mmCIF file of C-alpha atoms in Angstrom:
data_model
loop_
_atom_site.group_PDB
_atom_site.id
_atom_site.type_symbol
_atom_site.label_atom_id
_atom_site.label_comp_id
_atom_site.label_asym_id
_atom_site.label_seq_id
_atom_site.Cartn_x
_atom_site.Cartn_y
_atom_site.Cartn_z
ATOM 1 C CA UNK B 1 0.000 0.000 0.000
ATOM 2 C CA UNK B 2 1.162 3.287 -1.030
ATOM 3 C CA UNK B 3 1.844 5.610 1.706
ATOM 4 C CA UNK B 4 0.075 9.080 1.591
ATOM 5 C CA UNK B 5 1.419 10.753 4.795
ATOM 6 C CA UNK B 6 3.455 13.419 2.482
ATOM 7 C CA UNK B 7 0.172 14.148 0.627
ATOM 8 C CA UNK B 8 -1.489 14.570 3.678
ATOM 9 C CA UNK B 9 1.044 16.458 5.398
ATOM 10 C CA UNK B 10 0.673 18.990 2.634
ATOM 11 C CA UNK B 11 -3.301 19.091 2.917
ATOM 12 C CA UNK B 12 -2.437 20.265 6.391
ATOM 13 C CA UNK B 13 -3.788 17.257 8.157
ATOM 14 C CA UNK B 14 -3.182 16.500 11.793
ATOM 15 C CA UNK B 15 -1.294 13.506 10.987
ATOM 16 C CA UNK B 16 -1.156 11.748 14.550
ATOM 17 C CA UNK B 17 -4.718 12.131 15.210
ATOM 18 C CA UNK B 18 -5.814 10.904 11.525
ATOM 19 C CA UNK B 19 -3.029 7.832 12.212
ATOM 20 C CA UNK B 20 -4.809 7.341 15.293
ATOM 21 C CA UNK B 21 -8.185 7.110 13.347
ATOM 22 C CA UNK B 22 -7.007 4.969 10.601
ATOM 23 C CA UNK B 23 -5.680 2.680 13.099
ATOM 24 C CA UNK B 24 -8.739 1.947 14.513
ATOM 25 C CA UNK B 25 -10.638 1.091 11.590
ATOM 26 C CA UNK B 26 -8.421 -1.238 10.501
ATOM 27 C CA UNK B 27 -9.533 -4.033 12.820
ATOM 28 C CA UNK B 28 -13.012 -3.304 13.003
ATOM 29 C CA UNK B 29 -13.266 -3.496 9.278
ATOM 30 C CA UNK B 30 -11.878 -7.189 9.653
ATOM 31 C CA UNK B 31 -14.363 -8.109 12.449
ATOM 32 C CA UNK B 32 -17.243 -6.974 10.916
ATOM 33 C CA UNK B 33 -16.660 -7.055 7.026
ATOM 34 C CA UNK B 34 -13.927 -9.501 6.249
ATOM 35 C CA UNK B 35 -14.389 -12.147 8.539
ATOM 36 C CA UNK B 36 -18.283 -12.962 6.679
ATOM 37 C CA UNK B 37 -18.390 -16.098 5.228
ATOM 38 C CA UNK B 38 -20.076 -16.532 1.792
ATOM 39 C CA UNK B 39 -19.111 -12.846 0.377
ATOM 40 C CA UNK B 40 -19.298 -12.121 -3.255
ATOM 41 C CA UNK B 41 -16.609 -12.032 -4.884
ATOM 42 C CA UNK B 42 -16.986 -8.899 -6.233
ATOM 43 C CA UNK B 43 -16.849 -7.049 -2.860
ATOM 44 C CA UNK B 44 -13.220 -7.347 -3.258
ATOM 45 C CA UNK B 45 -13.596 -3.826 -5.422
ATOM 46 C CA UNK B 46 -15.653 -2.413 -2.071
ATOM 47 C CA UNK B 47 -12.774 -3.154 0.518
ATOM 48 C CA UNK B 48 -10.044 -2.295 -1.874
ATOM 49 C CA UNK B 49 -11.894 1.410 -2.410
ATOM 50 C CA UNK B 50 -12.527 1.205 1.982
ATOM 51 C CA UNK B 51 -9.058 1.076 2.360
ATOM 52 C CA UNK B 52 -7.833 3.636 -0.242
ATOM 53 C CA UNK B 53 -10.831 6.232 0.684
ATOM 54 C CA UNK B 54 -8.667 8.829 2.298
ATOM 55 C CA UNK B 55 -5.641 7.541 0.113
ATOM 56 C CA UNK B 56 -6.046 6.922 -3.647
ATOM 57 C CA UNK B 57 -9.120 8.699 -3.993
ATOM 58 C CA UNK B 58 -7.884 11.906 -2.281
ATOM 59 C CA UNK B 59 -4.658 11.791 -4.606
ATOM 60 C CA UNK B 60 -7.311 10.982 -7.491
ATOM 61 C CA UNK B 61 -9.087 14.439 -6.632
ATOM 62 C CA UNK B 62 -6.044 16.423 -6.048
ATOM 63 C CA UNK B 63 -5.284 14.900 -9.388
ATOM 64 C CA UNK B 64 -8.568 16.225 -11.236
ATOM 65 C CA UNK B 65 -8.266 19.340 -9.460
ATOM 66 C CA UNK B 66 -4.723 20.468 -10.859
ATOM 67 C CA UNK B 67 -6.555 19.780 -14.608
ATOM 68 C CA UNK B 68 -9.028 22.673 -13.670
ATOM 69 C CA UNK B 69 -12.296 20.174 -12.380
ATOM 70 C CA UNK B 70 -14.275 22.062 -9.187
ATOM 71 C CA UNK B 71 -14.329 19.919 -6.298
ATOM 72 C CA UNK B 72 -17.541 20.103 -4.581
ATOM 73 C CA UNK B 73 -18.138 18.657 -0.773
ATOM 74 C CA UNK B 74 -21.559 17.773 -0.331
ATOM 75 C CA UNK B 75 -23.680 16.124 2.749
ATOM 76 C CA UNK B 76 -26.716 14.505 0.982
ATOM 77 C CA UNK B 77 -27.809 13.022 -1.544
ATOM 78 C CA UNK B 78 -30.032 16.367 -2.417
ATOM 79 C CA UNK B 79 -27.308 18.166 -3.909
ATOM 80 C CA UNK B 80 -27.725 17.376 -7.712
ATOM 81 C CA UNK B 81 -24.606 15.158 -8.867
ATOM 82 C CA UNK B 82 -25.933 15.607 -12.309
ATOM 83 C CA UNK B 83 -25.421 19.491 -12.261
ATOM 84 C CA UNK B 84 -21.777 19.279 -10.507
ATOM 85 C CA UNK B 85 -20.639 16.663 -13.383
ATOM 86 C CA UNK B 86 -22.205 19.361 -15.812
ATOM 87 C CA UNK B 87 -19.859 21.723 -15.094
ATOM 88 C CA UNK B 88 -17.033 19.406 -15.314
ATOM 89 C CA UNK B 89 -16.921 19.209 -11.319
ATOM 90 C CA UNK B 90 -16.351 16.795 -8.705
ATOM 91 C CA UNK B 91 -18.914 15.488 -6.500
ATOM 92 C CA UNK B 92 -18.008 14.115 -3.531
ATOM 93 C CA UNK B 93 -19.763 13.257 -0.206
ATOM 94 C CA UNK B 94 -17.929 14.666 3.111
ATOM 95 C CA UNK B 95 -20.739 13.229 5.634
ATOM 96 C CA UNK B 96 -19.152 11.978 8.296
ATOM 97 C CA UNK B 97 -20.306 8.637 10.342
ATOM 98 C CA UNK B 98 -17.718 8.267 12.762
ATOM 99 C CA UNK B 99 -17.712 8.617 16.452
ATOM 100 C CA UNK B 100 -13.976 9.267 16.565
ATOM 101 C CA UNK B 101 -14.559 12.915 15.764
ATOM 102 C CA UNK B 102 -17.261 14.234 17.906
ATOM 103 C CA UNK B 103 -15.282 15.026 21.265
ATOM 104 C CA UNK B 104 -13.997 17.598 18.804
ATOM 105 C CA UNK B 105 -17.165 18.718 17.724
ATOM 106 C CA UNK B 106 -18.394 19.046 21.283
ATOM 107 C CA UNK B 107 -15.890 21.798 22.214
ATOM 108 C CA UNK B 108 -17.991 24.416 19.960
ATOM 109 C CA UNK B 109 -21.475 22.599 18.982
ATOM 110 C CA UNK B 110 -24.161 21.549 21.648
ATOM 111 C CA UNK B 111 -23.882 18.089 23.170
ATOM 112 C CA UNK B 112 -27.426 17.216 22.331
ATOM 113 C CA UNK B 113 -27.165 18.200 18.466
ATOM 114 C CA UNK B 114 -27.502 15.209 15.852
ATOM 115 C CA UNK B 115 -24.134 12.801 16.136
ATOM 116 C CA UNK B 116 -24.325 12.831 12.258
ATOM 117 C CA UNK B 117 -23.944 16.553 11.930
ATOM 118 C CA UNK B 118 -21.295 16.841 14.817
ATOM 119 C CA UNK B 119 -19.370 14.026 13.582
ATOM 120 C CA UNK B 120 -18.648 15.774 9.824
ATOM 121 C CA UNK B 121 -17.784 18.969 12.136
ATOM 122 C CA UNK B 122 -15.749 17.274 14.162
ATOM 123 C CA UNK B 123 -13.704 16.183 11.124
ATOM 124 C CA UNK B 124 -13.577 19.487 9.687
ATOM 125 C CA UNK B 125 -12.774 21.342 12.768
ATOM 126 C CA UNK B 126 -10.168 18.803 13.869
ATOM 127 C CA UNK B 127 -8.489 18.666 10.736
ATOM 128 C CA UNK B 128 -8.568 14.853 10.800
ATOM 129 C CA UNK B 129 -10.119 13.690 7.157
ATOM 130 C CA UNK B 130 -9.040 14.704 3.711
ATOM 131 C CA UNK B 131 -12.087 15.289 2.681
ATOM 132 C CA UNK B 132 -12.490 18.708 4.224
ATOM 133 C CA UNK B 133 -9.281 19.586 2.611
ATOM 134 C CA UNK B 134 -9.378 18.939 -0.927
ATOM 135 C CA UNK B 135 -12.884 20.116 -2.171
ATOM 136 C CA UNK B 136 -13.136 24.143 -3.848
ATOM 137 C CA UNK B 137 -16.053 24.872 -1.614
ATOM 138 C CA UNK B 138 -18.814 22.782 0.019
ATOM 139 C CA UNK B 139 -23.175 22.960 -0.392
ATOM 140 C CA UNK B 140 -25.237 22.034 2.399
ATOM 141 C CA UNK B 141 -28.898 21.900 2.645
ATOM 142 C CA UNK B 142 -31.639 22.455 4.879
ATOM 143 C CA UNK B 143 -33.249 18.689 5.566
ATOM 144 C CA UNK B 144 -32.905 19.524 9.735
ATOM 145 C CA UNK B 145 -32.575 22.143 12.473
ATOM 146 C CA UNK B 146 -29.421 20.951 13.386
ATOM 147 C CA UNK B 147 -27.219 21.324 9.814
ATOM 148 C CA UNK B 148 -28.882 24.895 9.177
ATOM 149 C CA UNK B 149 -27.598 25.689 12.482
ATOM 150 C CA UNK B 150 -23.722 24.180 12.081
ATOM 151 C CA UNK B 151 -24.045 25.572 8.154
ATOM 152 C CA UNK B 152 -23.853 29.173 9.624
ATOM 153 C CA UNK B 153 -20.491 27.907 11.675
ATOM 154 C CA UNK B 154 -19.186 26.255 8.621
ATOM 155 C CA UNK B 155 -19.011 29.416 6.661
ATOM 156 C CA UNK B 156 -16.584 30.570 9.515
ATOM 157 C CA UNK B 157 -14.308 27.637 8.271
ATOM 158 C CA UNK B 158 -14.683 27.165 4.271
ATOM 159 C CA UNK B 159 -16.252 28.438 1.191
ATOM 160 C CA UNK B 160 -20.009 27.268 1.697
ATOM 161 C CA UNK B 161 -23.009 27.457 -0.200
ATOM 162 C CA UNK B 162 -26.725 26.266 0.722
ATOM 163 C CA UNK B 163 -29.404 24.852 -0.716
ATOM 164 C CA UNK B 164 -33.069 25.239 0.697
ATOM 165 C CA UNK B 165 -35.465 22.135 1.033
ATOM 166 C CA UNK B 166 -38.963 22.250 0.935
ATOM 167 C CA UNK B 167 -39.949 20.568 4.367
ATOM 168 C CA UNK B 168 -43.454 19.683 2.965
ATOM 169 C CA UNK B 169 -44.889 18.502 -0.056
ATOM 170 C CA UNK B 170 -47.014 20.475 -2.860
ATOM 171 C CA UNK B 171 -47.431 23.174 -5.325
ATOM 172 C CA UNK B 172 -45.014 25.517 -2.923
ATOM 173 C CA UNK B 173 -42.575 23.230 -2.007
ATOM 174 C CA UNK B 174 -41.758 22.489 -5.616
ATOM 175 C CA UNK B 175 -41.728 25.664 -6.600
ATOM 176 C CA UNK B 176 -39.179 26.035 -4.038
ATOM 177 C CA UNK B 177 -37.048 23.363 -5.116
ATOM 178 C CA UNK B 178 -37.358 24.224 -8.928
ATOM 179 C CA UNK B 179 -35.914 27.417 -7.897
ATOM 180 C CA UNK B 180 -33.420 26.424 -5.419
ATOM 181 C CA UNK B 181 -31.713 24.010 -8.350
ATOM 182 C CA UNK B 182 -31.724 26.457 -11.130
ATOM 183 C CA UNK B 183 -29.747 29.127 -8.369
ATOM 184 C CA UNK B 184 -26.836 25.913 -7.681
ATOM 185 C CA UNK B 185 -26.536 25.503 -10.999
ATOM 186 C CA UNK B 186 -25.851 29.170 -11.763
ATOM 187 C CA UNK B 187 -23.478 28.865 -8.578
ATOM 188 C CA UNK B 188 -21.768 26.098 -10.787
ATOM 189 C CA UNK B 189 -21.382 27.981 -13.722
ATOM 190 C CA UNK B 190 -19.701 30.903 -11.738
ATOM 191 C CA UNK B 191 -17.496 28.594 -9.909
ATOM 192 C CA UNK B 192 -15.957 26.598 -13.300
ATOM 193 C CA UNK B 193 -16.741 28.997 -16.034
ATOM 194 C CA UNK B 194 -18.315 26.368 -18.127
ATOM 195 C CA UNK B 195 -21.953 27.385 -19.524
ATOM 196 C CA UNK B 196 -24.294 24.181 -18.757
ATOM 197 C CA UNK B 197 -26.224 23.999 -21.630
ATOM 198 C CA UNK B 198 -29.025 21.403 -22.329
ATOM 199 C CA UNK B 199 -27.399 18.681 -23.871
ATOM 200 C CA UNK B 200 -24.172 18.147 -20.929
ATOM 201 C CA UNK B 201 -26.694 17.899 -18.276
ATOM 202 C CA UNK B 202 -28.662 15.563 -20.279
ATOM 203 C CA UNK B 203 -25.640 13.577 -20.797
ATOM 204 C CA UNK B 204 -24.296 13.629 -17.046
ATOM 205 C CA UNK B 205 -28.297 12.720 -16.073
ATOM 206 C CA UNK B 206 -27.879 9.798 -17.597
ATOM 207 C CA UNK B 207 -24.484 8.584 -16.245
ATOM 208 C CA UNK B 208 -25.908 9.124 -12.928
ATOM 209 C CA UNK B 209 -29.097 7.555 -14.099
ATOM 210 C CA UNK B 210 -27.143 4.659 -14.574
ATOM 211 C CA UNK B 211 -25.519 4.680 -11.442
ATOM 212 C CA UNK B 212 -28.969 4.884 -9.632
ATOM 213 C CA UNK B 213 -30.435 1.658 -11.626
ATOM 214 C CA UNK B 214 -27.274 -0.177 -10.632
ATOM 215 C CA UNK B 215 -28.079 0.751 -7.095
ATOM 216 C CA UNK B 216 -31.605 -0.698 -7.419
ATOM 217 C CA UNK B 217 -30.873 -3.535 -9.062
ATOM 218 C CA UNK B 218 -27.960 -4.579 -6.384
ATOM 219 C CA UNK B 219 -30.810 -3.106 -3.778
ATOM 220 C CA UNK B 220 -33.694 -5.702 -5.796
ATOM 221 C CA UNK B 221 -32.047 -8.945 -5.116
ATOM 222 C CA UNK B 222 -32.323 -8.303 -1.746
ATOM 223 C CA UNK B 223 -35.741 -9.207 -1.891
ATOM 224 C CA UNK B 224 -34.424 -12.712 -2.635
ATOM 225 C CA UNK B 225 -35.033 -15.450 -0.036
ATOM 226 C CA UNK B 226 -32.047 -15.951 1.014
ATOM 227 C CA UNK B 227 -30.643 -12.814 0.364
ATOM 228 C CA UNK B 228 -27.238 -13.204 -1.998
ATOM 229 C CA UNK B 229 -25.751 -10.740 0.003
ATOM 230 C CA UNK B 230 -25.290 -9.609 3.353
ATOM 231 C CA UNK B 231 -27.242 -5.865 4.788
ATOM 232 C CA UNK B 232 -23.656 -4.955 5.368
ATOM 233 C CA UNK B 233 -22.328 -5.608 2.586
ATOM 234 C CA UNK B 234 -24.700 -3.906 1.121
ATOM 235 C CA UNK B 235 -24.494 -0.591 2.861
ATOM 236 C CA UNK B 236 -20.865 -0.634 2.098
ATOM 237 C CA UNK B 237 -21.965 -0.420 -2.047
ATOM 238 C CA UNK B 238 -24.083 2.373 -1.061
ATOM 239 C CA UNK B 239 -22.135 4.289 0.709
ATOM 240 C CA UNK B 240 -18.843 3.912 -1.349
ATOM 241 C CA UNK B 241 -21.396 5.399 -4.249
ATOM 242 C CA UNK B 242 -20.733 8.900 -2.055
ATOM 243 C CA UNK B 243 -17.412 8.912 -2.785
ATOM 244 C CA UNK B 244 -16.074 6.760 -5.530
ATOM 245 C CA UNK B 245 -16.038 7.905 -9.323
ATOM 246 C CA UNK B 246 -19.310 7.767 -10.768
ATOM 247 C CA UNK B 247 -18.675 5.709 -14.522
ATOM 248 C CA UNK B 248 -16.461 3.389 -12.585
ATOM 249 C CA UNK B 249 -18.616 2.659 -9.148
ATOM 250 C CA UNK B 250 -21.305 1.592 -11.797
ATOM 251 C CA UNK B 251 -19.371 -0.716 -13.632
ATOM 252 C CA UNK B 252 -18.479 -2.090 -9.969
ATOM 253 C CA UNK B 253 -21.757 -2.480 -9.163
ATOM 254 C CA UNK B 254 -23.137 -4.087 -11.932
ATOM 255 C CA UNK B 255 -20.425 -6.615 -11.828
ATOM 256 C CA UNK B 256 -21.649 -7.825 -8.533
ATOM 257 C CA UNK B 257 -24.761 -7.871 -9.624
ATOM 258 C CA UNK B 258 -24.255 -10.269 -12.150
ATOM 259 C CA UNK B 259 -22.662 -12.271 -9.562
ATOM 260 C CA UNK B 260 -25.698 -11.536 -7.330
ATOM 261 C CA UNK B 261 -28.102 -12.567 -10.300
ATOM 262 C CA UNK B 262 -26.636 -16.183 -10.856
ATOM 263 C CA UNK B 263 -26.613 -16.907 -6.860
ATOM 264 C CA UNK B 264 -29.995 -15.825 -7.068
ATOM 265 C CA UNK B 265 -30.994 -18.482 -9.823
ATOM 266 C CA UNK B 266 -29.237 -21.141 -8.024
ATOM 267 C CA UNK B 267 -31.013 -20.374 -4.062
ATOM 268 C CA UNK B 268 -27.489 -18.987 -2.699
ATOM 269 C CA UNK B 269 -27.670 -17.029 -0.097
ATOM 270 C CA UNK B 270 -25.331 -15.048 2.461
ATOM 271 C CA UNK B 271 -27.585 -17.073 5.283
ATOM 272 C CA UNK B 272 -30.276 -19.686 5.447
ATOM 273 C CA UNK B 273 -33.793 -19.363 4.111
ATOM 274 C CA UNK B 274 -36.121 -18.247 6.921
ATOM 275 C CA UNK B 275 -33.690 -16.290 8.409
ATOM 276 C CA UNK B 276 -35.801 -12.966 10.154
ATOM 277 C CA UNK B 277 -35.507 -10.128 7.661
ATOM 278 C CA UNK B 278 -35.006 -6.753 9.008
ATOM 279 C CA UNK B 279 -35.742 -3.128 7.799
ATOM 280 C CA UNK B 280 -33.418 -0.488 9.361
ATOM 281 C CA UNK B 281 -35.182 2.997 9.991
ATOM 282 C CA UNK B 282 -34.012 6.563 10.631
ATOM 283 C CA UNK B 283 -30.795 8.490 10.353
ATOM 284 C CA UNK B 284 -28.388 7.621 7.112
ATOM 285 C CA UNK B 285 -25.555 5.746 7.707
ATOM 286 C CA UNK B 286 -22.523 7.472 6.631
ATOM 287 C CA UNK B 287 -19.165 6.093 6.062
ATOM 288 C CA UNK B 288 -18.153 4.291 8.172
ATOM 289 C CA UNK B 289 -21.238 3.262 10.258
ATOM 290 C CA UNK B 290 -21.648 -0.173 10.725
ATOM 291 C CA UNK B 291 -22.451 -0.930 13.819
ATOM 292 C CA UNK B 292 -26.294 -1.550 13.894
ATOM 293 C CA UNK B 293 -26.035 -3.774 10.623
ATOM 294 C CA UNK B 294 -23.392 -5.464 12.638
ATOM 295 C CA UNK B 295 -25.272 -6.244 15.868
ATOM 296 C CA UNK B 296 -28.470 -6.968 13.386
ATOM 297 C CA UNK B 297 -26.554 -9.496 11.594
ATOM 298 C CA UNK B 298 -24.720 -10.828 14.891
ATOM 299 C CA UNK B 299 -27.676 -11.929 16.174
ATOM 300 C CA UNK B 300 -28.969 -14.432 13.298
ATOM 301 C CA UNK B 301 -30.660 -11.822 11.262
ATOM 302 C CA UNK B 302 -30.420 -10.367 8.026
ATOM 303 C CA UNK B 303 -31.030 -6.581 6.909
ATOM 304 C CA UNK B 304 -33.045 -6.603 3.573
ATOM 305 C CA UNK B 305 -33.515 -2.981 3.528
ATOM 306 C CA UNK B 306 -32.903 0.402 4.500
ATOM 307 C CA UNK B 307 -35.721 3.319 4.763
ATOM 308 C CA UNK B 308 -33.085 5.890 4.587
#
């Protein structure tokens, strides 16, 4: 493995504390990921891009940067992709779904405030992840209390730009939205220069199009009984898809699910038929939150689903 402590000496990283974090994850990823039994092959890809997500996909970006592309940080799924990759930008996902960096977050945001939201400040603040580093500026958007309140404290910290979301369906609401994407996509334009005219975004829709029916098909065998592939497993596709290159994560993803499709046809599963299927409510799980799969699936169960 290549070793990336220059590179992230010169993003200004403090390198013992993200050491100390890197460290950590390194066993946990082998008690809960690698030590499954009956994993697709093709999750190989998944770990490989695990272990090189603050390594060869930071050098990647720093990479597209220097040739002039606009790295944008986003924290949901909102944020059109398909607008960024218009402009010839970067989309990348900077949520942050690790407990390591809250304590940091804690010495400026309210103890009580979502773990989700104080867990990406915490990274930022604490200088601990790449990913607040590397990207030209970042959007946030207004789906809680608690990230319109830490947006106003980002802006302290790095160039930051929101987007509004209707918290209601109807007539107004869409209006709303309508308006709030045709004002990000003028931000784009100002940001790279680059005029988005109708035929680009139709042509980056459809890449990310793509990437989305991937997603749903790997998502559809779940519905198998028994399930070719484990919940965890799972959520690790999905939430790779926040930071790995689009055209390339779909290729990924379609190559398991060919592997997927022919388990399927055969009654191979990850566990035994029968096995209770679970549905997993609530909060996103960001990168790299595990641990309710984990206990879920520790316990003789399977996760089929996610409502989030």
């Amino acid at each position: 493995m290549e070793d990336y402590h220059g590179m992230w000496a010169e993003l200004g990283l403090d390198l013992e504390r993200h050491d100390e974090f890197l460290d950590g994850l390194g066993p946990v990823y082998q008690e809960i990921y690698l030590s499954q039994k009956f994993r697709p092959k093709g999750m190989e890809y998944f770990d490989f891009i695990t272990s090189e997500v603050h390594g060869m996909r930071i050098k990647e970006l720093l990479e597209l940067k220097e040739k002039g592309h606009r790295i944008v940080g986003t924290f949901c799924v909102y944020v059109p992709e398909e607008i960024v990759m218009a402009a010839n930008g970067v989309w990348v996902g900077v949520c942050g779904g690790a407990q390591f960096s809250i304590p940091d977050a804690e010495k400026i945001l309210p103890r009580n405030l979502c773990p989700l939201v104080k867990s990406a400040f915490g990274f930022m603040e604490a200088k601990t992840s790449p990913y607040y580093q590397v990207p030209d500026f970042f959007v946030g958007e207004t789906t809680c209390d608690g990230k319109k309140k830490v947006w106003e404290i980002f802006e302290n910290y790095v160039p930051f730009y929101t987007m509004e979301i209707p918290n209601s369906k109807g007539h107004v609401g869409k209006k709303l939205w309508l308006e709030e994407v045709i004002k990000f996509k003028e931000k784009m334009e100002m940001e790279s220069g680059i005029s988005i005219t109708p035929e680009r975004l139709e042509e980056k829709i459809l890449a990310v199009n793509r990437k989305r029916k991937a997603l749903a098909r790997l998502f559809d065998y779940r519905k198998a009984n028994p399930p070719p592939i484990s919940g965890k497993d799972a959520l690790l596709v999905s939430q790779i898809a926040y930071y790995d290159d689009t055209h390339r994560f779909t290729e990924k993803v379609n190559t398991i699910c060919d592997e997927l499709e022919k388990r399927v046809r055969k009654g191979v599963g990850v566990v035994e038929k029968g096995t209770p299927r679970i549905m997993i409510s609530g909060c996103p799980f960001a990168l790299p939150f595990w641990k309710i799969h984990h206990a879920v699936e520790s316990a003789g169960a399977i996760v089929v689903c996610e409502e989030s």
